[in-house]
Amino acid sequence: IHYLPKDGSAARKLGPGKGDGSPIFIEGGRSVLMTAVPEGGRDTILSCPIDGSACRTVATPGDADFPALAPGGRHLVYVAWNPSLEVRLFDLETREVVSVPETTMSDGNPCGPRFASDDRLWVVRERNGVRQWAELEVPSLTPTGRTATIEGAC
């Protein structure tokens, strides 16, 4: 993954390079959260500053894609692929990982979960073949009742 500054300066490589994916800006655009697979290792979620300084490991779930970090930095959410496609919520303070209910997709094409705030998370749920965004409270994962219909891709 490379970052191309808007000022026209040279592109900067972010992350180790092998297996890097699912980048998303965090920290007000100062860093990129991404997945990476180090040589012979497990899927790792990294935070890489756009200034090109060293990345830091946020978590090593072993199986992750489409990560998102809560604005306050306590919770991390990601799509796990094994043993089945599901969304997992990781508390970075307690190190507890929980599966987010009803997030398994029948066609194997996930939509990346996103935080609206430290205590609100949006995930895609599928019911009767219809996908819908649903807002959940964090950390209880209780539905707030807010939903949004998906038409087409995520």
PDB file of C-alpha atoms in Angstrom:
ATOM      1  CA  ILE A   1       0.000   0.000   0.000  1.00  0.00           C
ATOM      2  CA  HIS A   2       1.360   3.390  -0.971  1.00  0.00           C
ATOM      3  CA  TYR A   3       0.318   6.837   0.186  1.00  0.00           C
ATOM      4  CA  LEU A   4       0.464   9.616  -2.390  1.00  0.00           C
ATOM      5  CA  PRO A   5       0.567  13.042  -0.666  1.00  0.00           C
ATOM      6  CA  LYS A   6      -1.635  15.687  -2.257  1.00  0.00           C
ATOM      7  CA  ASP A   7       1.287  18.173  -2.200  1.00  0.00           C
ATOM      8  CA  GLY A   8       2.934  16.234  -5.040  1.00  0.00           C
ATOM      9  CA  SER A   9       5.819  14.863  -2.970  1.00  0.00           C
ATOM     10  CA  ALA A  10       6.966  11.287  -3.485  1.00  0.00           C
ATOM     11  CA  ALA A  11       4.700   8.356  -2.692  1.00  0.00           C
ATOM     12  CA  ARG A  12       5.432   6.563   0.572  1.00  0.00           C
ATOM     13  CA  LYS A  13       5.174   2.820   1.098  1.00  0.00           C
ATOM     14  CA  LEU A  14       3.087   1.959   4.154  1.00  0.00           C
ATOM     15  CA  GLY A  15       3.230  -1.464   5.764  1.00  0.00           C
ATOM     16  CA  PRO A  16       5.430  -4.471   5.089  1.00  0.00           C
ATOM     17  CA  GLY A  17       4.099  -4.950   1.548  1.00  0.00           C
ATOM     18  CA  LYS A  18       3.279  -8.654   1.523  1.00  0.00           C
ATOM     19  CA  GLY A  19      -0.429  -9.318   1.897  1.00  0.00           C
ATOM     20  CA  ASP A  20      -1.280  -5.699   2.750  1.00  0.00           C
ATOM     21  CA  GLY A  21      -4.931  -4.851   2.265  1.00  0.00           C
ATOM     22  CA  SER A  22      -8.134  -3.182   3.420  1.00  0.00           C
ATOM     23  CA  PRO A  23      -6.630   0.264   4.167  1.00  0.00           C
ATOM     24  CA  ILE A  24      -8.737   2.871   5.953  1.00  0.00           C
ATOM     25  CA  PHE A  25      -7.666   6.275   7.276  1.00  0.00           C
ATOM     26  CA  ILE A  26      -7.721   6.750  11.065  1.00  0.00           C
ATOM     27  CA  GLU A  27      -6.542   9.394  13.542  1.00  0.00           C
ATOM     28  CA  GLY A  28      -7.890  12.254  11.454  1.00  0.00           C
ATOM     29  CA  GLY A  29      -6.070  11.021   8.361  1.00  0.00           C
ATOM     30  CA  ARG A  30      -2.650  10.842  10.042  1.00  0.00           C
ATOM     31  CA  SER A  31      -2.467   7.030   9.878  1.00  0.00           C
ATOM     32  CA  VAL A  32      -3.828   4.117   7.892  1.00  0.00           C
ATOM     33  CA  LEU A  33      -5.268   1.001   9.514  1.00  0.00           C
ATOM     34  CA  MET A  34      -4.618  -2.074   7.367  1.00  0.00           C
ATOM     35  CA  THR A  35      -4.243  -5.809   7.360  1.00  0.00           C
ATOM     36  CA  ALA A  36      -0.941  -7.497   6.579  1.00  0.00           C
ATOM     37  CA  VAL A  37       0.445 -11.000   6.525  1.00  0.00           C
ATOM     38  CA  PRO A  38       4.076 -10.998   7.703  1.00  0.00           C
ATOM     39  CA  GLU A  39       6.401 -13.644   6.246  1.00  0.00           C
ATOM     40  CA  GLY A  40       5.006 -17.014   7.338  1.00  0.00           C
ATOM     41  CA  GLY A  41       2.763 -15.339   9.883  1.00  0.00           C
ATOM     42  CA  ARG A  42      -0.842 -14.739  10.846  1.00  0.00           C
ATOM     43  CA  ASP A  43      -3.049 -11.910   9.653  1.00  0.00           C
ATOM     44  CA  THR A  44      -2.042  -8.780  11.536  1.00  0.00           C
ATOM     45  CA  ILE A  45      -3.814  -5.440  11.838  1.00  0.00           C
ATOM     46  CA  LEU A  46      -1.385  -2.515  11.659  1.00  0.00           C
ATOM     47  CA  SER A  47      -1.579   1.225  12.193  1.00  0.00           C
ATOM     48  CA  CYS A  48       0.836   2.930   9.798  1.00  0.00           C
ATOM     49  CA  PRO A  49       1.514   6.690  10.009  1.00  0.00           C
ATOM     50  CA  ILE A  50       1.344   8.389   6.606  1.00  0.00           C
ATOM     51  CA  ASP A  51       4.648  10.146   7.352  1.00  0.00           C
ATOM     52  CA  GLY A  52       6.352   6.809   6.624  1.00  0.00           C
ATOM     53  CA  SER A  53       7.485   6.100  10.202  1.00  0.00           C
ATOM     54  CA  ALA A  54       7.236   2.551  11.542  1.00  0.00           C
ATOM     55  CA  CYS A  55       3.888   0.797  11.703  1.00  0.00           C
ATOM     56  CA  ARG A  56       2.654  -0.568  15.009  1.00  0.00           C
ATOM     57  CA  THR A  57       0.774  -3.798  15.526  1.00  0.00           C
ATOM     58  CA  VAL A  58      -2.758  -3.178  16.784  1.00  0.00           C
ATOM     59  CA  ALA A  59      -3.805  -6.846  16.912  1.00  0.00           C
ATOM     60  CA  THR A  60      -2.894 -10.251  15.500  1.00  0.00           C
ATOM     61  CA  PRO A  61      -6.216 -12.041  15.140  1.00  0.00           C
ATOM     62  CA  GLY A  62      -4.805 -14.531  12.654  1.00  0.00           C
ATOM     63  CA  ASP A  63      -7.719 -14.112  10.278  1.00  0.00           C
ATOM     64  CA  ALA A  64      -8.854 -10.577   9.487  1.00  0.00           C
ATOM     65  CA  ASP A  65     -10.019  -8.238   6.759  1.00  0.00           C
ATOM     66  CA  PHE A  66     -11.805  -4.860   6.565  1.00  0.00           C
ATOM     67  CA  PRO A  67     -10.663  -3.556   9.994  1.00  0.00           C
ATOM     68  CA  ALA A  68     -12.111  -0.439  11.602  1.00  0.00           C
ATOM     69  CA  LEU A  69     -11.028   1.291  14.795  1.00  0.00           C
ATOM     70  CA  ALA A  70     -13.395   3.160  17.131  1.00  0.00           C
ATOM     71  CA  PRO A  71     -12.522   6.884  17.312  1.00  0.00           C
ATOM     72  CA  GLY A  72     -11.362   6.570  20.947  1.00  0.00           C
ATOM     73  CA  GLY A  73      -9.179   3.575  20.083  1.00  0.00           C
ATOM     74  CA  ARG A  74     -10.607   1.046  22.545  1.00  0.00           C
ATOM     75  CA  HIS A  75     -12.501  -1.210  20.140  1.00  0.00           C
ATOM     76  CA  LEU A  76     -11.473  -2.781  16.864  1.00  0.00           C
ATOM     77  CA  VAL A  77     -13.893  -4.523  14.524  1.00  0.00           C
ATOM     78  CA  TYR A  78     -12.997  -6.720  11.557  1.00  0.00           C
ATOM     79  CA  VAL A  79     -14.305  -9.413   9.247  1.00  0.00           C
ATOM     80  CA  ALA A  80     -13.021 -12.904  10.064  1.00  0.00           C
ATOM     81  CA  TRP A  81     -12.993 -15.603   7.388  1.00  0.00           C
ATOM     82  CA  ASN A  82     -12.492 -18.762   9.397  1.00  0.00           C
ATOM     83  CA  PRO A  83     -14.307 -20.980  10.240  1.00  0.00           C
ATOM     84  CA  SER A  84     -17.044 -18.923   8.542  1.00  0.00           C
ATOM     85  CA  LEU A  85     -17.429 -15.342   7.435  1.00  0.00           C
ATOM     86  CA  GLU A  86     -18.407 -13.194  10.446  1.00  0.00           C
ATOM     87  CA  VAL A  87     -17.709  -9.851  12.088  1.00  0.00           C
ATOM     88  CA  ARG A  88     -15.739  -9.784  15.345  1.00  0.00           C
ATOM     89  CA  LEU A  89     -15.412  -7.029  17.946  1.00  0.00           C
ATOM     90  CA  PHE A  90     -12.077  -6.855  19.775  1.00  0.00           C
ATOM     91  CA  ASP A  91     -11.707  -4.884  23.026  1.00  0.00           C
ATOM     92  CA  LEU A  92      -8.095  -3.664  22.910  1.00  0.00           C
ATOM     93  CA  GLU A  93      -8.012  -3.061  26.688  1.00  0.00           C
ATOM     94  CA  THR A  94      -9.370  -6.397  27.923  1.00  0.00           C
ATOM     95  CA  ARG A  95      -8.231  -8.370  24.817  1.00  0.00           C
ATOM     96  CA  GLU A  96     -11.704  -9.954  24.651  1.00  0.00           C
ATOM     97  CA  VAL A  97     -12.967 -10.940  21.197  1.00  0.00           C
ATOM     98  CA  VAL A  98     -16.664 -11.534  20.552  1.00  0.00           C
ATOM     99  CA  SER A  99     -18.542 -12.522  17.426  1.00  0.00           C
ATOM    100  CA  VAL A 100     -21.102  -9.969  16.292  1.00  0.00           C
ATOM    101  CA  PRO A 101     -24.425 -11.843  15.926  1.00  0.00           C
ATOM    102  CA  GLU A 102     -26.097 -12.305  12.544  1.00  0.00           C
ATOM    103  CA  THR A 103     -23.218 -11.099  10.370  1.00  0.00           C
ATOM    104  CA  THR A 104     -22.560 -14.267   8.338  1.00  0.00           C
ATOM    105  CA  MET A 105     -23.092 -13.604   4.632  1.00  0.00           C
ATOM    106  CA  SER A 106     -24.528 -16.374   2.450  1.00  0.00           C
ATOM    107  CA  ASP A 107     -22.624 -15.365  -0.689  1.00  0.00           C
ATOM    108  CA  GLY A 108     -19.251 -14.875   0.997  1.00  0.00           C
ATOM    109  CA  ASN A 109     -19.029 -11.183   0.042  1.00  0.00           C
ATOM    110  CA  PRO A 110     -18.694  -9.111   3.220  1.00  0.00           C
ATOM    111  CA  CYS A 111     -19.263  -5.434   3.775  1.00  0.00           C
ATOM    112  CA  GLY A 112     -16.703  -3.825   6.061  1.00  0.00           C
ATOM    113  CA  PRO A 113     -18.149  -2.787   9.442  1.00  0.00           C
ATOM    114  CA  ARG A 114     -17.771   0.867  10.471  1.00  0.00           C
ATOM    115  CA  PHE A 115     -17.884   2.833  13.715  1.00  0.00           C
ATOM    116  CA  ALA A 116     -20.122   5.910  13.832  1.00  0.00           C
ATOM    117  CA  SER A 117     -18.766   6.753  17.306  1.00  0.00           C
ATOM    118  CA  ASP A 118     -17.103   4.971  20.232  1.00  0.00           C
ATOM    119  CA  ASP A 119     -20.438   3.443  21.233  1.00  0.00           C
ATOM    120  CA  ARG A 120     -22.138   2.937  17.839  1.00  0.00           C
ATOM    121  CA  LEU A 121     -21.180   0.384  15.192  1.00  0.00           C
ATOM    122  CA  TRP A 122     -22.732  -0.256  11.774  1.00  0.00           C
ATOM    123  CA  VAL A 123     -22.676  -3.807  10.378  1.00  0.00           C
ATOM    124  CA  VAL A 124     -24.410  -5.531   7.505  1.00  0.00           C
ATOM    125  CA  ARG A 125     -26.940  -8.199   8.347  1.00  0.00           C
ATOM    126  CA  GLU A 126     -28.661 -10.490   5.916  1.00  0.00           C
ATOM    127  CA  ARG A 127     -32.221 -11.685   6.390  1.00  0.00           C
ATOM    128  CA  ASN A 128     -34.085 -13.738   3.803  1.00  0.00           C
ATOM    129  CA  GLY A 129     -31.419 -12.902   1.232  1.00  0.00           C
ATOM    130  CA  VAL A 130     -31.748  -9.132   1.764  1.00  0.00           C
ATOM    131  CA  ARG A 131     -28.818  -7.144   3.136  1.00  0.00           C
ATOM    132  CA  GLN A 132     -29.297  -4.195   5.430  1.00  0.00           C
ATOM    133  CA  TRP A 133     -27.003  -1.951   7.461  1.00  0.00           C
ATOM    134  CA  ALA A 134     -27.850  -2.159  11.177  1.00  0.00           C
ATOM    135  CA  GLU A 135     -26.595   0.074  13.987  1.00  0.00           C
ATOM    136  CA  LEU A 136     -25.472  -1.648  17.210  1.00  0.00           C
ATOM    137  CA  GLU A 137     -24.497  -0.337  20.642  1.00  0.00           C
ATOM    138  CA  VAL A 138     -20.904  -1.033  21.688  1.00  0.00           C
ATOM    139  CA  PRO A 139     -19.876  -3.061  23.620  1.00  0.00           C
ATOM    140  CA  SER A 140     -23.254  -4.771  24.244  1.00  0.00           C
ATOM    141  CA  LEU A 141     -23.941  -5.257  20.490  1.00  0.00           C
ATOM    142  CA  THR A 142     -27.602  -4.511  21.139  1.00  0.00           C
ATOM    143  CA  PRO A 143     -29.426  -3.207  18.032  1.00  0.00           C
ATOM    144  CA  THR A 144     -30.427   0.466  18.287  1.00  0.00           C
ATOM    145  CA  GLY A 145     -33.242  -0.025  15.794  1.00  0.00           C
ATOM    146  CA  ARG A 146     -31.595   2.157  13.138  1.00  0.00           C
ATOM    147  CA  THR A 147     -31.185   0.439   9.772  1.00  0.00           C
ATOM    148  CA  ALA A 148     -30.445   1.360   6.162  1.00  0.00           C
ATOM    149  CA  THR A 149     -31.253  -0.655   3.066  1.00  0.00           C
ATOM    150  CA  ILE A 150     -28.420  -1.636   0.740  1.00  0.00           C
ATOM    151  CA  GLU A 151     -28.977  -1.327  -2.971  1.00  0.00           C
ATOM    152  CA  GLY A 152     -26.107  -2.772  -4.957  1.00  0.00           C
ATOM    153  CA  ALA A 153     -22.616  -3.090  -3.498  1.00  0.00           C
ATOM    154  CA  CYS A 154     -21.732  -2.009   0.009  1.00  0.00           C
TER     155      CYS A 154
END
